[in-house]
Tab-separated table of C-alpha atoms in Angstrom:
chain	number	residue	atom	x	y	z
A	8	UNK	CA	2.335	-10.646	-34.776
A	9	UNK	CA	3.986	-9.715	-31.287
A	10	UNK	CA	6.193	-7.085	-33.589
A	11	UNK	CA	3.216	-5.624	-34.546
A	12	UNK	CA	1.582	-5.152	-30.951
A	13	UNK	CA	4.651	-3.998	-29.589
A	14	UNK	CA	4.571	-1.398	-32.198
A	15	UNK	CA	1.036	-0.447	-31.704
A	16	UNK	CA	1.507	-0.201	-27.560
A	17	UNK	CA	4.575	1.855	-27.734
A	18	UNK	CA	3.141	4.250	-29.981
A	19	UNK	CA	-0.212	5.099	-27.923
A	20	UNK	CA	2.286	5.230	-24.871
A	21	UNK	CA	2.207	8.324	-22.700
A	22	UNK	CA	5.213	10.645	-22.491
A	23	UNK	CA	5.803	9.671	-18.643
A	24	UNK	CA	5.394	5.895	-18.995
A	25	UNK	CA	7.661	6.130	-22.162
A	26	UNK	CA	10.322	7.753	-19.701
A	27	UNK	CA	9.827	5.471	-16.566
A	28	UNK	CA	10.214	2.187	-18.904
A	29	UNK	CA	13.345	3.723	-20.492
A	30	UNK	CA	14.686	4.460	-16.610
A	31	UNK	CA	13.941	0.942	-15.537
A	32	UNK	CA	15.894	-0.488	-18.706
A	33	UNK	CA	18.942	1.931	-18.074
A	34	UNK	CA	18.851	1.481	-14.518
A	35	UNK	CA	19.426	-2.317	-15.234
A	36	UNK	CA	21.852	-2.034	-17.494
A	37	UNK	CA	23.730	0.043	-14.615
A	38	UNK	CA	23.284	-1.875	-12.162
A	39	UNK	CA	24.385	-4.827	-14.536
A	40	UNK	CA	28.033	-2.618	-14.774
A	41	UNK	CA	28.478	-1.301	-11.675
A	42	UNK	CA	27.382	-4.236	-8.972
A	43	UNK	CA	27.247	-7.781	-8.679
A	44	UNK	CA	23.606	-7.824	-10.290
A	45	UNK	CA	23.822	-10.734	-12.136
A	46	UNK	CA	23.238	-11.346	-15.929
A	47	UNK	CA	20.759	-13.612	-15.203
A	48	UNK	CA	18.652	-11.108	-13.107
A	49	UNK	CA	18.997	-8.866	-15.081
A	50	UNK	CA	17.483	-11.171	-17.857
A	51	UNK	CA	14.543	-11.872	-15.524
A	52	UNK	CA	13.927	-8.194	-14.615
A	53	UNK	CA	13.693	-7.295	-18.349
A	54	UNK	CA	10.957	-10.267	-19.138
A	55	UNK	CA	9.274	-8.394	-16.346
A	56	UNK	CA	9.338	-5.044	-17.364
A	57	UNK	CA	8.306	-6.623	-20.793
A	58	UNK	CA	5.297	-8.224	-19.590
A	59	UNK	CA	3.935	-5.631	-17.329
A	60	UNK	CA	4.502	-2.970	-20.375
A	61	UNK	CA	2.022	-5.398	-22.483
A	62	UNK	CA	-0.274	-5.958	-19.149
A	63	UNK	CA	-0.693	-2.266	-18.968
A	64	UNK	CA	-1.376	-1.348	-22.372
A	65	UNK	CA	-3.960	-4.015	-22.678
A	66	UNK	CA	-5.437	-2.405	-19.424
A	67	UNK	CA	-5.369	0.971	-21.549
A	68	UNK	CA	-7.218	-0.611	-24.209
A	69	UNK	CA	-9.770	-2.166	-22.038
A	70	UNK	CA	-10.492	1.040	-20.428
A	71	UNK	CA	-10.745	3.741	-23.385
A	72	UNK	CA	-13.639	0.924	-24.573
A	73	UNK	CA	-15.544	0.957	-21.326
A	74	UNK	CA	-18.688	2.754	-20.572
A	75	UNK	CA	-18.196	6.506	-19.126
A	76	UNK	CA	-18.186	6.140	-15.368
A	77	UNK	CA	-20.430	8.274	-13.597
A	78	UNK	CA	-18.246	8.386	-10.166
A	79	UNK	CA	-14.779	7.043	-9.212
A	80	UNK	CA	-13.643	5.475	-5.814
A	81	UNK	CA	-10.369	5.603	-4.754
A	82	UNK	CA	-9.529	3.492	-1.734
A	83	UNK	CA	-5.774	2.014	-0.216
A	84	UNK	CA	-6.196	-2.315	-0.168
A	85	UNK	CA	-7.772	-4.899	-1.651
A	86	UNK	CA	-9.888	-5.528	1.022
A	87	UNK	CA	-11.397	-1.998	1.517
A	88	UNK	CA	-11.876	-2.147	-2.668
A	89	UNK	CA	-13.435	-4.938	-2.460
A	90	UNK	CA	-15.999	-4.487	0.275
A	91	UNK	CA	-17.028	-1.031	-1.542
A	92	UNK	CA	-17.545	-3.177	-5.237
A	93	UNK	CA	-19.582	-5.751	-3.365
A	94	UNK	CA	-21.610	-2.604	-1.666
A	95	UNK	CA	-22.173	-0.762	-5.580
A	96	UNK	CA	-23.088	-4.194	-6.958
A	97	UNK	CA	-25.782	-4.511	-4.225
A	98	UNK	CA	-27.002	-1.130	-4.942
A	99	UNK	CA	-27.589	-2.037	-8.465
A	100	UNK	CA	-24.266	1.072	-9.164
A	101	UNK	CA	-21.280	-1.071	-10.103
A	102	UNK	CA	-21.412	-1.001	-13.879
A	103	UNK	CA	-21.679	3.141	-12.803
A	104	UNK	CA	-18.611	3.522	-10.712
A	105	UNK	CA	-15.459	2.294	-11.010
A	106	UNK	CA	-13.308	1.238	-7.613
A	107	UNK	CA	-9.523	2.130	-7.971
A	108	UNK	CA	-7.369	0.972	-4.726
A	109	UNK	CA	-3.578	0.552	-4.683
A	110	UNK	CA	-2.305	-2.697	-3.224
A	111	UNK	CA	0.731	-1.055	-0.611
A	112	UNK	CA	1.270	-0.313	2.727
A	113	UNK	CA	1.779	3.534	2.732
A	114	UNK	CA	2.452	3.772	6.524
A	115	UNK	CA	5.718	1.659	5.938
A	116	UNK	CA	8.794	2.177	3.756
A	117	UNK	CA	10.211	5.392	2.081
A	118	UNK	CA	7.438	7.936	0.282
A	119	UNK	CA	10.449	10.596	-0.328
A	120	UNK	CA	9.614	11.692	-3.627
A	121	UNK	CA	7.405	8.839	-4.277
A	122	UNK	CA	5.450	11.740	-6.758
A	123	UNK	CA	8.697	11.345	-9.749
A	124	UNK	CA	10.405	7.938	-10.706
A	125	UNK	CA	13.857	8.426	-8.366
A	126	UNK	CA	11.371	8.308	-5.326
A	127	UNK	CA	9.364	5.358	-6.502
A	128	UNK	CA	12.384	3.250	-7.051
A	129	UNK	CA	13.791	4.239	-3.492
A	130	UNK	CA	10.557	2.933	-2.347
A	131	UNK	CA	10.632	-0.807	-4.737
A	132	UNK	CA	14.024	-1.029	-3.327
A	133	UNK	CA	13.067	-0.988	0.433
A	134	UNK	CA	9.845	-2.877	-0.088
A	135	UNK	CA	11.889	-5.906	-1.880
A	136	UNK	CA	13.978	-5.870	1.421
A	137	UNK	CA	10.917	-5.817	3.215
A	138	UNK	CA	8.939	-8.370	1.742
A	139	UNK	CA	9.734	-12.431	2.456
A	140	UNK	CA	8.950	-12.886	-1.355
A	141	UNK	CA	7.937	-16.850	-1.389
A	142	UNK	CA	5.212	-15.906	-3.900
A	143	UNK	CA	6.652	-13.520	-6.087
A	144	UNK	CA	4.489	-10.977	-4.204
A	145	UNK	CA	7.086	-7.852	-4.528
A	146	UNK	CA	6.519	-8.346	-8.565
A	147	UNK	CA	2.849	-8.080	-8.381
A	148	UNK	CA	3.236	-5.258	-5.704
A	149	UNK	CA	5.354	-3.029	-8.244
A	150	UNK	CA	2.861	-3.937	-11.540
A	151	UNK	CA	0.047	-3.095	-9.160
A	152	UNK	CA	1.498	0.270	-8.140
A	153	UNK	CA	2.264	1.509	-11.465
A	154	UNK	CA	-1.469	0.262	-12.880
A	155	UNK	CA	-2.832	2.078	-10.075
A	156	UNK	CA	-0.571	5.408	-10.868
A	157	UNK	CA	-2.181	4.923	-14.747
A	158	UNK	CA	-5.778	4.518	-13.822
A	159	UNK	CA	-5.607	7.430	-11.075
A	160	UNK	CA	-3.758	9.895	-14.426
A	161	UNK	CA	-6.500	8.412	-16.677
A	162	UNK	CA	-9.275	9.519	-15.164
A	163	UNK	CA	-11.484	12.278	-16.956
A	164	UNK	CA	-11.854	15.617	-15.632
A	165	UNK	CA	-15.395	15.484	-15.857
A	166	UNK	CA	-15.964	12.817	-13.452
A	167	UNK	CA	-16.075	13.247	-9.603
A	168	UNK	CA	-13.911	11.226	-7.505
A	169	UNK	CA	-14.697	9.980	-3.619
A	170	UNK	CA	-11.582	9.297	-1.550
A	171	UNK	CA	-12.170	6.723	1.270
A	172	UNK	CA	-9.863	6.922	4.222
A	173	UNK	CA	-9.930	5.909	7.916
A	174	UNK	CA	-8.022	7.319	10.301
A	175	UNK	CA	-4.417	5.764	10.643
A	176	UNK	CA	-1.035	6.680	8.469
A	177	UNK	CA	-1.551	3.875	5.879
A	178	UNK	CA	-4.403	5.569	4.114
A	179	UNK	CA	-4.169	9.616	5.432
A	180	UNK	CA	-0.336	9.089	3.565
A	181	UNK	CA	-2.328	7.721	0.344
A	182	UNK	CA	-4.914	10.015	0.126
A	183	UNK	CA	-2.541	13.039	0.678
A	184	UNK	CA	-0.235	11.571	-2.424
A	185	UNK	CA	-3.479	10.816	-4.434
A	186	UNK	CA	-4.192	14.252	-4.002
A	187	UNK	CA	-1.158	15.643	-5.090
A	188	UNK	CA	-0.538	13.463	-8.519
A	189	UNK	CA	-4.486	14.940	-8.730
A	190	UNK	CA	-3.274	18.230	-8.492
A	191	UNK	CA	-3.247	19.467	-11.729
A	192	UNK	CA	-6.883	18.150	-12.173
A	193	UNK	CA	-10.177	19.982	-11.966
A	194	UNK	CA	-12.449	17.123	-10.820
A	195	UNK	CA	-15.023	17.599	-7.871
A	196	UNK	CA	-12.654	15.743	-5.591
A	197	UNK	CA	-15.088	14.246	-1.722
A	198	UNK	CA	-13.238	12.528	0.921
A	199	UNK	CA	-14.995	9.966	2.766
A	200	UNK	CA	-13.324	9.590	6.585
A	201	UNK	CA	-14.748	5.709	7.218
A	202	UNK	CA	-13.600	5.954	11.140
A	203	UNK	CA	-15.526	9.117	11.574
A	204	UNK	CA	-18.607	7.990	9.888
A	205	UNK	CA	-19.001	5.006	10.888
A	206	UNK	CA	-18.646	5.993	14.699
A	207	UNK	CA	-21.478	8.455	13.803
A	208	UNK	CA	-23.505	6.166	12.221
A	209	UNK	CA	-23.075	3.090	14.674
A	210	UNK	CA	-21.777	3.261	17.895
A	211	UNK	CA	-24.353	3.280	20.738
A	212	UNK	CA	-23.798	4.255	24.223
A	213	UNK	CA	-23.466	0.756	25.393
A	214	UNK	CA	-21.330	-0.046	21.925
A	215	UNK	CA	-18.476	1.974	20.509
A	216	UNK	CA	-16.254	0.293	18.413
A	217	UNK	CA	-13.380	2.347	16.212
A	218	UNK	CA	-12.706	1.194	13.022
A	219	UNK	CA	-8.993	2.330	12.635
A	220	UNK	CA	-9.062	0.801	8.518
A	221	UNK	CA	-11.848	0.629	6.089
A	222	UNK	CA	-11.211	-2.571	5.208
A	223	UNK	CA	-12.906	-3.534	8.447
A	224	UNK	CA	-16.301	-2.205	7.792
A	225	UNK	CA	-18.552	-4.428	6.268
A	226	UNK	CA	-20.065	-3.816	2.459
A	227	UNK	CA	-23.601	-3.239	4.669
A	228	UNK	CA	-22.195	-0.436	6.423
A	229	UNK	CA	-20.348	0.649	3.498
A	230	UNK	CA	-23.016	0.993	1.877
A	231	UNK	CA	-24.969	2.867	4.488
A	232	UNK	CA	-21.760	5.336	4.828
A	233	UNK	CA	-22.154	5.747	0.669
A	234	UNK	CA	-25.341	6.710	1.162
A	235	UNK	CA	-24.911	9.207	4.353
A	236	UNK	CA	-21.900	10.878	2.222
A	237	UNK	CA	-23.634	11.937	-0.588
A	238	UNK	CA	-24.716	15.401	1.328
A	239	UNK	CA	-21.146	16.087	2.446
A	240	UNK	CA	-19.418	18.703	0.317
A	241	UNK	CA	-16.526	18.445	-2.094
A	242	UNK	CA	-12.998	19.570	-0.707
A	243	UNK	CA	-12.721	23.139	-1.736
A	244	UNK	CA	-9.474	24.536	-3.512
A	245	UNK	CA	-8.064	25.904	-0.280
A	246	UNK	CA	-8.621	22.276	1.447
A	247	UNK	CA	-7.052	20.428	-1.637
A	248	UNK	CA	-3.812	23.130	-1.195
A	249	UNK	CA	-3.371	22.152	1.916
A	250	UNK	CA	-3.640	18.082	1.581
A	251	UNK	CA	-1.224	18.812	-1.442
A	252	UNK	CA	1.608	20.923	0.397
A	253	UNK	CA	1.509	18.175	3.231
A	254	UNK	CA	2.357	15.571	0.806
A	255	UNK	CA	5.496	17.569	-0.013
A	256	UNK	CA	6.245	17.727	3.943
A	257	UNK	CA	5.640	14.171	3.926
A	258	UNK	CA	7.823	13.495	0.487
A	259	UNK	CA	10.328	15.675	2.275
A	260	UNK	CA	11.823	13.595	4.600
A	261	UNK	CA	13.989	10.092	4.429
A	262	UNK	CA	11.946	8.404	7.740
A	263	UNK	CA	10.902	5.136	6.510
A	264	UNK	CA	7.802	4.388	8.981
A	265	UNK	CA	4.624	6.900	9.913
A	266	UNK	CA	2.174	6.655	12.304
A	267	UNK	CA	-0.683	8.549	13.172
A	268	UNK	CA	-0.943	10.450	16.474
A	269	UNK	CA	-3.481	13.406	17.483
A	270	UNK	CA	-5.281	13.647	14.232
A	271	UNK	CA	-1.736	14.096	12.418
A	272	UNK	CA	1.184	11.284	10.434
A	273	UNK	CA	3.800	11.572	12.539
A	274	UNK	CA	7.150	10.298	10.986
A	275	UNK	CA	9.645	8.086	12.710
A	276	UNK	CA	12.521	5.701	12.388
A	277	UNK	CA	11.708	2.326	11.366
A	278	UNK	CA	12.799	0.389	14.771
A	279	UNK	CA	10.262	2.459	16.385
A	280	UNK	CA	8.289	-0.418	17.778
A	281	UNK	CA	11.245	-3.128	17.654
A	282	UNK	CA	11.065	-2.976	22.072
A	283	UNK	CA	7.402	-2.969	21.878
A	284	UNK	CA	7.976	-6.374	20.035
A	285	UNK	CA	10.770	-7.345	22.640
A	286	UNK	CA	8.840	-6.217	25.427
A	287	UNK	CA	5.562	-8.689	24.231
A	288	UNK	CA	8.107	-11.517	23.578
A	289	UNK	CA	9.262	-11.591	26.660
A	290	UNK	CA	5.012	-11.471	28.055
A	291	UNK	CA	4.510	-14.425	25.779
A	292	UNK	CA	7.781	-16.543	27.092
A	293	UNK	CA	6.534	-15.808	30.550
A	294	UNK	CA	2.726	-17.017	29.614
A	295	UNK	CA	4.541	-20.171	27.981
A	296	UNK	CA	6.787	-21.065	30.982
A	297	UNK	CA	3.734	-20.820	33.448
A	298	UNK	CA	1.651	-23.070	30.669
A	299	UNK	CA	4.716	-25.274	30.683
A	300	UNK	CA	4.477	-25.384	26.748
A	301	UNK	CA	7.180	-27.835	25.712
A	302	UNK	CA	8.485	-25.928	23.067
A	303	UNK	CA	11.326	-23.595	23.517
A	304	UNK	CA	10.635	-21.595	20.516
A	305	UNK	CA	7.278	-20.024	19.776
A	306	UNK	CA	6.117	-19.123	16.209
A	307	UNK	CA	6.938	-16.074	14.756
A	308	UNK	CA	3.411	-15.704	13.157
A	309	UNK	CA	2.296	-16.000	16.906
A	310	UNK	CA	4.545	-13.241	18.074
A	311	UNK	CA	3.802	-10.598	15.144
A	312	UNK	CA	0.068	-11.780	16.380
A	313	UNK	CA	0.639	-10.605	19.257
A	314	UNK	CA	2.146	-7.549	17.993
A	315	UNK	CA	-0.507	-6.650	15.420
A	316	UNK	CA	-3.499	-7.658	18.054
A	317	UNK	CA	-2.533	-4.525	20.934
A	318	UNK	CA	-1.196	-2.333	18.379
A	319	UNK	CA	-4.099	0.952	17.545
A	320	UNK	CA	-1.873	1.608	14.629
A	321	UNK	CA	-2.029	-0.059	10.832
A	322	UNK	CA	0.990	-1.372	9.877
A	323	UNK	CA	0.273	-4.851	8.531
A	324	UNK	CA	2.311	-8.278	9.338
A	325	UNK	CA	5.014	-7.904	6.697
A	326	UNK	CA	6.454	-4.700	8.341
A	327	UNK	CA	6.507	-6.441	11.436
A	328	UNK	CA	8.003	-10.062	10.331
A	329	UNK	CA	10.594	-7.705	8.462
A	330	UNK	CA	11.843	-5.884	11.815
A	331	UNK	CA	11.787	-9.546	13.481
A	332	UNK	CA	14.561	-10.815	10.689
A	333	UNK	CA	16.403	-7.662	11.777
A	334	UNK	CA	16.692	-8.217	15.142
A	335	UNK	CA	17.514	-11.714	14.528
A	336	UNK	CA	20.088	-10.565	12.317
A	337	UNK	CA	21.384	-8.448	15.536
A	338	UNK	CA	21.502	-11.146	17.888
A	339	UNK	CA	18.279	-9.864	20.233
A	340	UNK	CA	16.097	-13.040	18.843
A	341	UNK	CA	17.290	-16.743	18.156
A	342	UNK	CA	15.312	-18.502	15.900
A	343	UNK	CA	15.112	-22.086	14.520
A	344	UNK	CA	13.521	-23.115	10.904
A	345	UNK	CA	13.975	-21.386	7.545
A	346	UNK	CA	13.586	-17.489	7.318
A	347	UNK	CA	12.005	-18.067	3.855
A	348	UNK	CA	8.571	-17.407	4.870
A	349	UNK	CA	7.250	-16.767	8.559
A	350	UNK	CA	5.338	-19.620	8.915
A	351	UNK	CA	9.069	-22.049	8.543
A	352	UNK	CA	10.902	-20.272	11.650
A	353	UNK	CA	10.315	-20.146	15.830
A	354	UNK	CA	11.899	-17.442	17.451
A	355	UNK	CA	12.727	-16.645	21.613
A	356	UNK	CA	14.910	-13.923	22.984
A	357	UNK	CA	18.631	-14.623	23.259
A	358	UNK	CA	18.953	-16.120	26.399
């Protein structure tokens, strides 16, 4: 009976997920008093909460009866996660080492106090704003983040964990905060910098490419990285100090965007590059008027494009679409269609 499981699940609950559900409830309930949250929100938000409780526990379950894992991967996207599974399986490894990656955009949004539960709902908050939801994507983005948070607080002490990370704010921001809910944790802890070693490993003197995001590199050269690593030392205590008392710098402030510059994140305001996106607009009207494209209005998924193709930072297409609908909303861009989703609205510069 579904009494009977609920029973069960809330009973082998940890202490800190028993407290998060209970804020998410209350917080509900308060926003249900004091705003114009609507009772019919707040009945959808509680099926949620309900259903991810359930998803997670079942996760538990599924865990505590797998095989000991003789390595864990940590790594920030599904596409970097999944190149690195495809690499184990190859390698005959993946029923060995488990891949854990969280599905966010750590460059982009609020990380003040992301490390206790006021922090992470600051965060939800701005990323719901953020997101043009069309397929329920901020839901699976929040159940995501909090599965992650479980696996990365379930993992044994006795098992050694590899960190992969390229060089940009996105994952140097995740692997300082994975550090830091690590902290308390004696595991042999080895970070893996992808944009590093793979310019080591393959750039020639005729060819040098950098791979500013892991989830560029190919399984092959993944796997060729794996195998390189496996002499490089484990981040002593001093090193793991350090990457721990930056994430407080970082949890420190109320900037919403990072970047990185000079080997460092670098924290700014989040219309940082809103006249780099002006400034291409008006490029691509120009390129448009001398191609004597009939349309007025170009696509906003060709504009963010645009963006996304010149930038040497990784911020991702939502961040971007969401600073376009702000600049709409101040009068700097017309547009035409439905703001929905970016592929049902055209865009120009007010004339």
């Amino acid at each position: 009976m579904e009494i009977e499981k609920l029973k069960k699940a809330i009973k082998e609950l940890p202490e800190e997920e028993a407290k998060s559900l209970l804020f998410h409830v209350l917080l509900r309930m308060n926003l249900l008093r004091e705003t114009k949250y609507s009772e019919t929100e707040f009945i959808s938000d509680i099926k949620n909460i309900y259903e991810t409780f359930f998803e997670i526990s079942r996760e538990r379950m599924e865990r505590s009866q797998e095989v000991n894992f003789h390595r864990i991967h940590i790594l920030f996207g599904d596409s970097p996660a999944g190149s690195l599974k495809y690499a184990l399986k190859k390698m005959g490894i993946s029923k060995k080492e488990q891949v854990i990656s969280f599905w966010d955009m750590f460059s982009v949004g609020p990380v003040r106090k992301l490390h206790e539960k006021a922090g992470q709902e600051e965060r939800f908050d701005f990323m719901q704003k953020v997101m043009n939801d069309e397929h329920d994507d901020f839901r699976d983005f929040q159940k995501n983040f909090y599965e992650t948070m479980n696996q990365i607080q379930s993992i044994p002490e006795d098992v050694p964990i590899t960190i992969w990370v390229a060089e940009n704010a996105h994952e140097q921001t995740g692997l300082r905060y994975v550090l830091y809910l690590l902290k308390n944790k004696m595991n042999d802890i080895k970070v893996i910098n992808s944009t590093k070693m793979f310019a080591e490993k393959f750039n020639r003197p005729d060819i040098e490419y950098t791979a500013i995001k892991t989830g560029e590199i190919t399984p092959e050269k993944l796997q060729v990285i794996y195998e390189e690593s496996k002499l490089n030392a484990y981040l002593s205590n001093e090193e793991r100090k350090a990457l721990e008392e930056e994430w407080i710098a970082l949890a420190d402030t109320e900037k919403t965007l990072r970047i990185w510059q000079n080997g460092k994140i670098e924290s700014v305001k989040e219309d940082y590059y809103d006249q780099y996106m002006i400034n291409t607009a008006k490029n691509l009207q120009i390129e448009r008027e001398r191609a004597k494209e009939p349309e007025v209005f170009m696509k906003s998924a060709r504009l963010i494009g645009e963006v996304i193709g010149h930038l040497d930072q990784y911020m991702g297409d939502t961040f971007f679409e969401y600073r376009l609908r702000k600049l709409i909303e101040k009068g700097v861009f017309e547009m035409e269609g439905n703001l929905k989703a970016m592929r049902f609205y055209s865009v120009r510069l007010q004339q």
